[in-house]
Amino acid sequence: MTNERRVLVHPDKEALAASVAARFLTKTIDILDDLGGANIALTGGTMGNAVLEAVNASPARDTIDWSKVHFWWGDERFVEKSSEERNERQAREALLDHLPVPPQNIHPFPASDEIADLDEAASVYAAELAAFAPDGQEFPRFDITFLGVGPDGHIASLFPDRSGIRETEATVVAVRDSPKPPPERLSLTRPVLNASDRIWLVLAGSDKASALGLALAGASYTEVPVAGAKGRKRTVFFVDKDAAVDVPETLIAPSY
């Protein structure tokens, strides 16, 4: 299948979250039918968590055999395990703690009170990826990778004009002096993200419009990281009307 980039516009944040949740449940059923298992990479942020809450609220939630699904994260704030800033904690509260997912199927990044050294923590997560990778590979096949987008165009914890967005060898990078607090983070690299079959970017609000417009206009991914997000099979931007004001009409797909 050739790579496709599509933009699906929704009237507001609530409709956006509900639509992505419904699509996620339907696609996960298809993936499990086709492949027998699934690897999902989660994101944090307001919309990322809103989608997980909508998944949890859906009557279709319990139609899925969650024992066959593995959950990962695209990035994480390097803070204590109990911190409310952790993407892992937010995802557990929004969805994962409500699902019959085996504990070994949930793969969070190390926390700062588990492994104090940031570089060591990056190495540990890289080893976790490799442990679940097909023979000869460094990381699993990701079926769906969720990404948020910052007003500056950053994805995961890969920021504009920083070394992380340029990294091509490592699977995980340690991020220091992040322009967005907290300063220390861990992130998958662009080659790992782009090896995903599907990248689903979920963004809302007028503050995201410029980054989205630049990405779709072909900006440099080192300057606007979201411009470099491209799944192997499909890349979908799920957006609300406020974020879509700079999107060319020719790129907007019919509503899902």
PDB file of C-alpha atoms in Angstrom:
ATOM      1  CA  MET A   1       0.000   0.000   0.000  1.00  0.00           C
ATOM      2  CA  THR A   2       1.346   3.438  -0.853  1.00  0.00           C
ATOM      3  CA  ASN A   3       1.678   6.048   1.831  1.00  0.00           C
ATOM      4  CA  GLU A   4      -1.238   8.447   2.077  1.00  0.00           C
ATOM      5  CA  ARG A   5      -1.509  11.684   4.032  1.00  0.00           C
ATOM      6  CA  ARG A   6      -5.032  12.723   4.889  1.00  0.00           C
ATOM      7  CA  VAL A   7      -6.596  15.479   6.971  1.00  0.00           C
ATOM      8  CA  LEU A   8      -9.912  14.791   8.695  1.00  0.00           C
ATOM      9  CA  VAL A   9     -11.560  17.897  10.125  1.00  0.00           C
ATOM     10  CA  HIS A  10     -14.022  17.789  13.011  1.00  0.00           C
ATOM     11  CA  PRO A  11     -16.269  20.560  14.354  1.00  0.00           C
ATOM     12  CA  ASP A  12     -14.838  20.629  17.895  1.00  0.00           C
ATOM     13  CA  LYS A  13     -12.565  18.828  20.341  1.00  0.00           C
ATOM     14  CA  GLU A  14     -15.295  16.568  21.679  1.00  0.00           C
ATOM     15  CA  ALA A  15     -16.276  15.326  18.226  1.00  0.00           C
ATOM     16  CA  LEU A  16     -12.592  14.934  17.372  1.00  0.00           C
ATOM     17  CA  ALA A  17     -11.860  12.718  20.378  1.00  0.00           C
ATOM     18  CA  ALA A  18     -14.971  10.601  19.821  1.00  0.00           C
ATOM     19  CA  SER A  19     -14.193  10.095  16.139  1.00  0.00           C
ATOM     20  CA  VAL A  20     -10.586   9.059  16.731  1.00  0.00           C
ATOM     21  CA  ALA A  21     -11.670   6.681  19.499  1.00  0.00           C
ATOM     22  CA  ALA A  22     -14.244   5.009  17.257  1.00  0.00           C
ATOM     23  CA  ARG A  23     -11.755   4.682  14.434  1.00  0.00           C
ATOM     24  CA  PHE A  24      -9.127   3.270  16.787  1.00  0.00           C
ATOM     25  CA  LEU A  25     -11.442   0.555  18.089  1.00  0.00           C
ATOM     26  CA  THR A  26     -12.527  -0.434  14.592  1.00  0.00           C
ATOM     27  CA  LYS A  27      -8.962  -0.502  13.244  1.00  0.00           C
ATOM     28  CA  THR A  28      -7.662  -2.465  16.236  1.00  0.00           C
ATOM     29  CA  ILE A  29     -10.273  -5.161  15.604  1.00  0.00           C
ATOM     30  CA  ASP A  30      -9.136  -5.324  11.966  1.00  0.00           C
ATOM     31  CA  ILE A  31      -5.459  -5.523  12.960  1.00  0.00           C
ATOM     32  CA  LEU A  32      -6.079  -8.333  15.431  1.00  0.00           C
ATOM     33  CA  ASP A  33      -8.091 -10.232  12.829  1.00  0.00           C
ATOM     34  CA  ASP A  34      -5.320  -9.841  10.263  1.00  0.00           C
ATOM     35  CA  LEU A  35      -2.195 -10.205  12.408  1.00  0.00           C
ATOM     36  CA  GLY A  36      -3.253 -11.787  15.676  1.00  0.00           C
ATOM     37  CA  GLY A  37      -1.657  -9.032  17.765  1.00  0.00           C
ATOM     38  CA  ALA A  38      -1.079  -5.293  17.821  1.00  0.00           C
ATOM     39  CA  ASN A  39       1.500  -2.778  19.027  1.00  0.00           C
ATOM     40  CA  ILE A  40       0.143   0.667  19.815  1.00  0.00           C
ATOM     41  CA  ALA A  41       2.301   3.687  20.677  1.00  0.00           C
ATOM     42  CA  LEU A  42       0.514   6.277  22.810  1.00  0.00           C
ATOM     43  CA  THR A  43       1.015   9.994  23.237  1.00  0.00           C
ATOM     44  CA  GLY A  44       0.268  12.383  26.070  1.00  0.00           C
ATOM     45  CA  GLY A  45      -1.280  15.812  26.057  1.00  0.00           C
ATOM     46  CA  THR A  46      -4.826  17.075  26.280  1.00  0.00           C
ATOM     47  CA  MET A  47      -6.119  15.503  23.082  1.00  0.00           C
ATOM     48  CA  GLY A  48      -4.172  12.275  23.503  1.00  0.00           C
ATOM     49  CA  ASN A  49      -5.797  11.720  26.868  1.00  0.00           C
ATOM     50  CA  ALA A  50      -9.207  12.835  25.594  1.00  0.00           C
ATOM     51  CA  VAL A  51      -9.035  10.096  22.950  1.00  0.00           C
ATOM     52  CA  LEU A  52      -8.182   7.470  25.571  1.00  0.00           C
ATOM     53  CA  GLU A  53     -11.069   8.621  27.752  1.00  0.00           C
ATOM     54  CA  ALA A  54     -13.386   8.351  24.746  1.00  0.00           C
ATOM     55  CA  VAL A  55     -12.118   4.817  24.059  1.00  0.00           C
ATOM     56  CA  ASN A  56     -12.827   3.884  27.663  1.00  0.00           C
ATOM     57  CA  ALA A  57     -16.357   5.303  27.428  1.00  0.00           C
ATOM     58  CA  SER A  58     -17.201   3.464  24.213  1.00  0.00           C
ATOM     59  CA  PRO A  59     -19.531   0.437  24.333  1.00  0.00           C
ATOM     60  CA  ALA A  60     -17.199  -1.159  21.762  1.00  0.00           C
ATOM     61  CA  ARG A  61     -14.290  -1.160  24.217  1.00  0.00           C
ATOM     62  CA  ASP A  62     -15.062  -4.645  25.492  1.00  0.00           C
ATOM     63  CA  THR A  63     -15.334  -6.228  22.038  1.00  0.00           C
ATOM     64  CA  ILE A  64     -11.526  -6.276  21.782  1.00  0.00           C
ATOM     65  CA  ASP A  65      -9.246  -8.988  23.146  1.00  0.00           C
ATOM     66  CA  TRP A  66      -6.886  -6.642  24.939  1.00  0.00           C
ATOM     67  CA  SER A  67      -4.579  -9.508  25.907  1.00  0.00           C
ATOM     68  CA  LYS A  68      -3.283  -9.380  22.330  1.00  0.00           C
ATOM     69  CA  VAL A  69      -2.460  -5.667  22.407  1.00  0.00           C
ATOM     70  CA  HIS A  70       0.850  -4.188  23.565  1.00  0.00           C
ATOM     71  CA  PHE A  71       1.059  -0.528  24.566  1.00  0.00           C
ATOM     72  CA  TRP A  72       4.135   1.651  24.217  1.00  0.00           C
ATOM     73  CA  TRP A  73       4.797   5.405  24.339  1.00  0.00           C
ATOM     74  CA  GLY A  74       6.324   7.753  21.816  1.00  0.00           C
ATOM     75  CA  ASP A  75       7.914   9.817  24.562  1.00  0.00           C
ATOM     76  CA  GLU A  76       7.877  10.437  28.289  1.00  0.00           C
ATOM     77  CA  ARG A  77       8.738  13.109  30.812  1.00  0.00           C
ATOM     78  CA  PHE A  78      11.676  11.941  32.943  1.00  0.00           C
ATOM     79  CA  VAL A  79      10.065  12.463  36.323  1.00  0.00           C
ATOM     80  CA  GLU A  80       9.109  10.244  39.252  1.00  0.00           C
ATOM     81  CA  LYS A  81       6.816   7.279  38.616  1.00  0.00           C
ATOM     82  CA  SER A  82       3.981   8.827  40.629  1.00  0.00           C
ATOM     83  CA  SER A  83       4.176  12.244  38.953  1.00  0.00           C
ATOM     84  CA  GLU A  84       1.000  13.531  37.355  1.00  0.00           C
ATOM     85  CA  GLU A  85       3.196  14.810  34.517  1.00  0.00           C
ATOM     86  CA  ARG A  86       3.970  11.296  33.303  1.00  0.00           C
ATOM     87  CA  ASN A  87       2.224  10.273  30.103  1.00  0.00           C
ATOM     88  CA  GLU A  88       2.089   6.761  31.515  1.00  0.00           C
ATOM     89  CA  ARG A  89       0.123   7.784  34.588  1.00  0.00           C
ATOM     90  CA  GLN A  90      -2.312   9.833  32.521  1.00  0.00           C
ATOM     91  CA  ALA A  91      -2.864   6.951  30.091  1.00  0.00           C
ATOM     92  CA  ARG A  92      -3.403   4.462  32.899  1.00  0.00           C
ATOM     93  CA  GLU A  93      -5.983   6.681  34.562  1.00  0.00           C
ATOM     94  CA  ALA A  94      -7.762   7.463  31.290  1.00  0.00           C
ATOM     95  CA  LEU A  95      -7.851   3.932  29.851  1.00  0.00           C
ATOM     96  CA  LEU A  96      -5.284   1.275  30.657  1.00  0.00           C
ATOM     97  CA  ASP A  97      -6.310   0.680  34.270  1.00  0.00           C
ATOM     98  CA  HIS A  98      -9.829  -0.038  33.000  1.00  0.00           C
ATOM     99  CA  LEU A  99      -8.771  -2.734  30.522  1.00  0.00           C
ATOM    100  CA  PRO A 100      -7.886  -6.398  31.051  1.00  0.00           C
ATOM    101  CA  VAL A 101      -4.400  -5.847  29.635  1.00  0.00           C
ATOM    102  CA  PRO A 102      -1.705  -8.163  31.029  1.00  0.00           C
ATOM    103  CA  PRO A 103       0.898  -6.087  32.924  1.00  0.00           C
ATOM    104  CA  GLN A 104       3.638  -7.449  30.679  1.00  0.00           C
ATOM    105  CA  ASN A 105       1.865  -5.918  27.664  1.00  0.00           C
ATOM    106  CA  ILE A 106       2.352  -2.379  28.973  1.00  0.00           C
ATOM    107  CA  HIS A 107       5.788  -0.929  28.238  1.00  0.00           C
ATOM    108  CA  PRO A 108       6.354   2.433  29.958  1.00  0.00           C
ATOM    109  CA  PHE A 109       9.581   4.384  29.795  1.00  0.00           C
ATOM    110  CA  PRO A 110      11.662   4.222  32.994  1.00  0.00           C
ATOM    111  CA  ALA A 111      10.913   6.867  35.600  1.00  0.00           C
ATOM    112  CA  SER A 112      13.563   9.009  37.284  1.00  0.00           C
ATOM    113  CA  ASP A 113      13.104   7.215  40.620  1.00  0.00           C
ATOM    114  CA  GLU A 114      13.560   3.842  38.916  1.00  0.00           C
ATOM    115  CA  ILE A 115      16.696   4.702  36.928  1.00  0.00           C
ATOM    116  CA  ALA A 116      18.362   7.948  37.943  1.00  0.00           C
ATOM    117  CA  ASP A 117      20.585   8.357  34.880  1.00  0.00           C
ATOM    118  CA  LEU A 118      18.813   9.679  31.783  1.00  0.00           C
ATOM    119  CA  ASP A 119      21.158   8.004  29.298  1.00  0.00           C
ATOM    120  CA  GLU A 120      20.844   4.668  31.077  1.00  0.00           C
ATOM    121  CA  ALA A 121      17.068   5.017  31.007  1.00  0.00           C
ATOM    122  CA  ALA A 122      17.202   5.548  27.251  1.00  0.00           C
ATOM    123  CA  SER A 123      19.332   2.412  26.869  1.00  0.00           C
ATOM    124  CA  VAL A 124      16.913   0.385  28.985  1.00  0.00           C
ATOM    125  CA  TYR A 125      13.946   1.372  26.832  1.00  0.00           C
ATOM    126  CA  ALA A 126      15.908   0.659  23.661  1.00  0.00           C
ATOM    127  CA  ALA A 127      16.572  -2.825  25.059  1.00  0.00           C
ATOM    128  CA  GLU A 128      12.855  -3.259  25.798  1.00  0.00           C
ATOM    129  CA  LEU A 129      12.028  -2.368  22.201  1.00  0.00           C
ATOM    130  CA  ALA A 130      14.608  -4.846  20.930  1.00  0.00           C
ATOM    131  CA  ALA A 131      13.276  -7.603  23.191  1.00  0.00           C
ATOM    132  CA  PHE A 132       9.907  -7.425  21.443  1.00  0.00           C
ATOM    133  CA  ALA A 133      11.254  -6.906  17.937  1.00  0.00           C
ATOM    134  CA  PRO A 134      11.132  -9.440  15.107  1.00  0.00           C
ATOM    135  CA  ASP A 135      14.403 -11.246  14.436  1.00  0.00           C
ATOM    136  CA  GLY A 136      16.983  -8.897  13.021  1.00  0.00           C
ATOM    137  CA  GLN A 137      15.053  -5.755  13.967  1.00  0.00           C
ATOM    138  CA  GLU A 138      15.603  -3.210  16.709  1.00  0.00           C
ATOM    139  CA  PHE A 139      11.981  -2.471  17.582  1.00  0.00           C
ATOM    140  CA  PRO A 140       8.508  -3.972  17.191  1.00  0.00           C
ATOM    141  CA  ARG A 141       6.174  -3.416  14.273  1.00  0.00           C
ATOM    142  CA  PHE A 142       3.979  -0.552  15.419  1.00  0.00           C
ATOM    143  CA  ASP A 143       0.504  -0.776  13.963  1.00  0.00           C
ATOM    144  CA  ILE A 144      -0.723   2.611  15.152  1.00  0.00           C
ATOM    145  CA  THR A 145       1.387   5.414  16.590  1.00  0.00           C
ATOM    146  CA  PHE A 146      -0.468   8.347  18.114  1.00  0.00           C
ATOM    147  CA  LEU A 147       1.291  11.695  18.067  1.00  0.00           C
ATOM    148  CA  GLY A 148       0.383  15.096  19.408  1.00  0.00           C
ATOM    149  CA  VAL A 149       1.779  18.242  17.841  1.00  0.00           C
ATOM    150  CA  GLY A 150       3.091  21.280  19.712  1.00  0.00           C
ATOM    151  CA  PRO A 151       2.560  24.866  18.546  1.00  0.00           C
ATOM    152  CA  ASP A 152       6.238  24.795  17.510  1.00  0.00           C
ATOM    153  CA  GLY A 153       5.615  21.680  15.418  1.00  0.00           C
ATOM    154  CA  HIS A 154       7.341  19.215  17.759  1.00  0.00           C
ATOM    155  CA  ILE A 155       6.256  15.572  17.861  1.00  0.00           C
ATOM    156  CA  ALA A 156       6.983  13.173  20.724  1.00  0.00           C
ATOM    157  CA  SER A 157       9.919  14.978  22.382  1.00  0.00           C
ATOM    158  CA  LEU A 158      11.647  15.789  19.109  1.00  0.00           C
ATOM    159  CA  PHE A 159      11.919  19.571  18.994  1.00  0.00           C
ATOM    160  CA  PRO A 160      12.791  21.977  16.158  1.00  0.00           C
ATOM    161  CA  ASP A 161      16.469  22.477  15.426  1.00  0.00           C
ATOM    162  CA  ARG A 162      17.574  20.048  18.156  1.00  0.00           C
ATOM    163  CA  SER A 163      19.776  16.984  17.836  1.00  0.00           C
ATOM    164  CA  GLY A 164      16.927  14.571  18.608  1.00  0.00           C
ATOM    165  CA  ILE A 165      15.027  15.243  15.395  1.00  0.00           C
ATOM    166  CA  ARG A 166      18.218  14.561  13.399  1.00  0.00           C
ATOM    167  CA  GLU A 167      19.058  11.261  15.117  1.00  0.00           C
ATOM    168  CA  THR A 168      19.019   8.344  12.684  1.00  0.00           C
ATOM    169  CA  GLU A 169      20.974   5.581  14.460  1.00  0.00           C
ATOM    170  CA  ALA A 170      19.515   5.274  17.973  1.00  0.00           C
ATOM    171  CA  THR A 171      15.968   4.105  18.621  1.00  0.00           C
ATOM    172  CA  VAL A 172      15.603   6.159  21.830  1.00  0.00           C
ATOM    173  CA  VAL A 173      17.115   9.527  22.678  1.00  0.00           C
ATOM    174  CA  ALA A 174      17.707  11.267  25.984  1.00  0.00           C
ATOM    175  CA  VAL A 175      16.429  14.844  25.791  1.00  0.00           C
ATOM    176  CA  ARG A 176      17.966  17.538  27.980  1.00  0.00           C
ATOM    177  CA  ASP A 177      17.073  21.219  28.253  1.00  0.00           C
ATOM    178  CA  SER A 178      13.731  20.661  26.567  1.00  0.00           C
ATOM    179  CA  PRO A 179      12.160  23.959  25.447  1.00  0.00           C
ATOM    180  CA  LYS A 180       8.964  22.670  27.033  1.00  0.00           C
ATOM    181  CA  PRO A 181       9.063  21.633  30.707  1.00  0.00           C
ATOM    182  CA  PRO A 182      10.045  19.353  32.263  1.00  0.00           C
ATOM    183  CA  PRO A 183      13.578  19.701  30.877  1.00  0.00           C
ATOM    184  CA  GLU A 184      14.522  15.998  30.818  1.00  0.00           C
ATOM    185  CA  ARG A 185      12.630  13.569  28.593  1.00  0.00           C
ATOM    186  CA  LEU A 186      12.934  10.309  26.692  1.00  0.00           C
ATOM    187  CA  SER A 187      11.726   9.913  23.116  1.00  0.00           C
ATOM    188  CA  LEU A 188      11.547   7.478  20.261  1.00  0.00           C
ATOM    189  CA  THR A 189      13.447   8.752  17.239  1.00  0.00           C
ATOM    190  CA  ARG A 190      12.027   9.724  13.867  1.00  0.00           C
ATOM    191  CA  PRO A 191      13.077   6.469  12.099  1.00  0.00           C
ATOM    192  CA  VAL A 192      11.214   4.425  14.720  1.00  0.00           C
ATOM    193  CA  LEU A 193       8.106   6.598  14.540  1.00  0.00           C
ATOM    194  CA  ASN A 194       8.102   6.484  10.747  1.00  0.00           C
ATOM    195  CA  ALA A 195       8.429   2.704  10.711  1.00  0.00           C
ATOM    196  CA  SER A 196       4.879   2.574  12.093  1.00  0.00           C
ATOM    197  CA  ASP A 197       2.268   1.298   9.684  1.00  0.00           C
ATOM    198  CA  ARG A 198      -0.027   4.162  10.625  1.00  0.00           C
ATOM    199  CA  ILE A 199       0.740   7.497  12.230  1.00  0.00           C
ATOM    200  CA  TRP A 200      -2.283   9.262  13.646  1.00  0.00           C
ATOM    201  CA  LEU A 201      -1.681  12.878  14.608  1.00  0.00           C
ATOM    202  CA  VAL A 202      -4.378  14.392  16.803  1.00  0.00           C
ATOM    203  CA  LEU A 203      -4.381  18.151  17.262  1.00  0.00           C
ATOM    204  CA  ALA A 204      -6.829  20.870  18.173  1.00  0.00           C
ATOM    205  CA  GLY A 205      -6.809  24.608  18.657  1.00  0.00           C
ATOM    206  CA  SER A 206      -5.809  27.660  16.675  1.00  0.00           C
ATOM    207  CA  ASP A 207      -2.318  27.594  18.219  1.00  0.00           C
ATOM    208  CA  LYS A 208      -1.616  24.425  16.193  1.00  0.00           C
ATOM    209  CA  ALA A 209      -2.768  25.860  12.844  1.00  0.00           C
ATOM    210  CA  SER A 210       0.559  27.323  11.791  1.00  0.00           C
ATOM    211  CA  ALA A 211       2.531  24.142  12.477  1.00  0.00           C
ATOM    212  CA  LEU A 212      -0.029  22.044  10.619  1.00  0.00           C
ATOM    213  CA  GLY A 213      -0.062  24.389   7.652  1.00  0.00           C
ATOM    214  CA  LEU A 214       3.739  24.409   7.438  1.00  0.00           C
ATOM    215  CA  ALA A 215       3.920  20.625   7.719  1.00  0.00           C
ATOM    216  CA  LEU A 216       1.497  20.104   4.853  1.00  0.00           C
ATOM    217  CA  ALA A 217       3.230  22.758   2.774  1.00  0.00           C
ATOM    218  CA  GLY A 218       6.466  20.762   2.841  1.00  0.00           C
ATOM    219  CA  ALA A 219       8.494  22.520   5.534  1.00  0.00           C
ATOM    220  CA  SER A 220      11.818  21.035   6.637  1.00  0.00           C
ATOM    221  CA  TYR A 221      11.312  18.408   9.331  1.00  0.00           C
ATOM    222  CA  THR A 222      14.342  19.712  11.238  1.00  0.00           C
ATOM    223  CA  GLU A 223      12.588  23.082  11.545  1.00  0.00           C
ATOM    224  CA  VAL A 224       9.020  21.741  11.826  1.00  0.00           C
ATOM    225  CA  PRO A 225       9.327  18.130  13.076  1.00  0.00           C
ATOM    226  CA  VAL A 226       5.712  17.229  12.317  1.00  0.00           C
ATOM    227  CA  ALA A 227       6.512  17.744   8.634  1.00  0.00           C
ATOM    228  CA  GLY A 228       8.643  14.606   8.839  1.00  0.00           C
ATOM    229  CA  ALA A 229       5.978  12.338  10.334  1.00  0.00           C
ATOM    230  CA  LYS A 230       5.054   9.735   7.713  1.00  0.00           C
ATOM    231  CA  GLY A 231       3.705   6.284   8.465  1.00  0.00           C
ATOM    232  CA  ARG A 232       4.588   3.363   6.215  1.00  0.00           C
ATOM    233  CA  LYS A 233       1.005   2.879   5.063  1.00  0.00           C
ATOM    234  CA  ARG A 234      -0.898   5.948   6.105  1.00  0.00           C
ATOM    235  CA  THR A 235      -0.527   9.256   7.891  1.00  0.00           C
ATOM    236  CA  VAL A 236      -3.723  10.852   9.157  1.00  0.00           C
ATOM    237  CA  PHE A 237      -4.118  14.274  10.729  1.00  0.00           C
ATOM    238  CA  PHE A 238      -7.221  14.316  12.925  1.00  0.00           C
ATOM    239  CA  VAL A 239      -7.922  17.980  13.623  1.00  0.00           C
ATOM    240  CA  ASP A 240     -10.637  20.369  14.727  1.00  0.00           C
ATOM    241  CA  LYS A 241     -11.765  23.358  12.680  1.00  0.00           C
ATOM    242  CA  ASP A 242      -9.574  25.787  14.606  1.00  0.00           C
ATOM    243  CA  ALA A 243      -6.411  23.840  13.775  1.00  0.00           C
ATOM    244  CA  ALA A 244      -7.415  23.439  10.112  1.00  0.00           C
ATOM    245  CA  VAL A 245      -7.628  27.076   9.068  1.00  0.00           C
ATOM    246  CA  ASP A 246      -4.354  26.922   7.084  1.00  0.00           C
ATOM    247  CA  VAL A 247      -4.964  23.507   5.492  1.00  0.00           C
ATOM    248  CA  PRO A 248      -5.534  23.566   1.707  1.00  0.00           C
ATOM    249  CA  GLU A 249      -8.996  22.346   0.758  1.00  0.00           C
ATOM    250  CA  THR A 250      -7.460  19.773  -1.588  1.00  0.00           C
ATOM    251  CA  LEU A 251      -5.925  17.930   1.378  1.00  0.00           C
ATOM    252  CA  ILE A 252      -9.061  17.715   3.489  1.00  0.00           C
ATOM    253  CA  ALA A 253     -10.702  14.317   3.234  1.00  0.00           C
ATOM    254  CA  PRO A 254     -14.435  13.708   3.661  1.00  0.00           C
ATOM    255  CA  SER A 255     -15.393  13.422   7.309  1.00  0.00           C
ATOM    256  CA  TYR A 256     -15.060   9.985   8.813  1.00  0.00           C
TER     257      TYR A 256
END
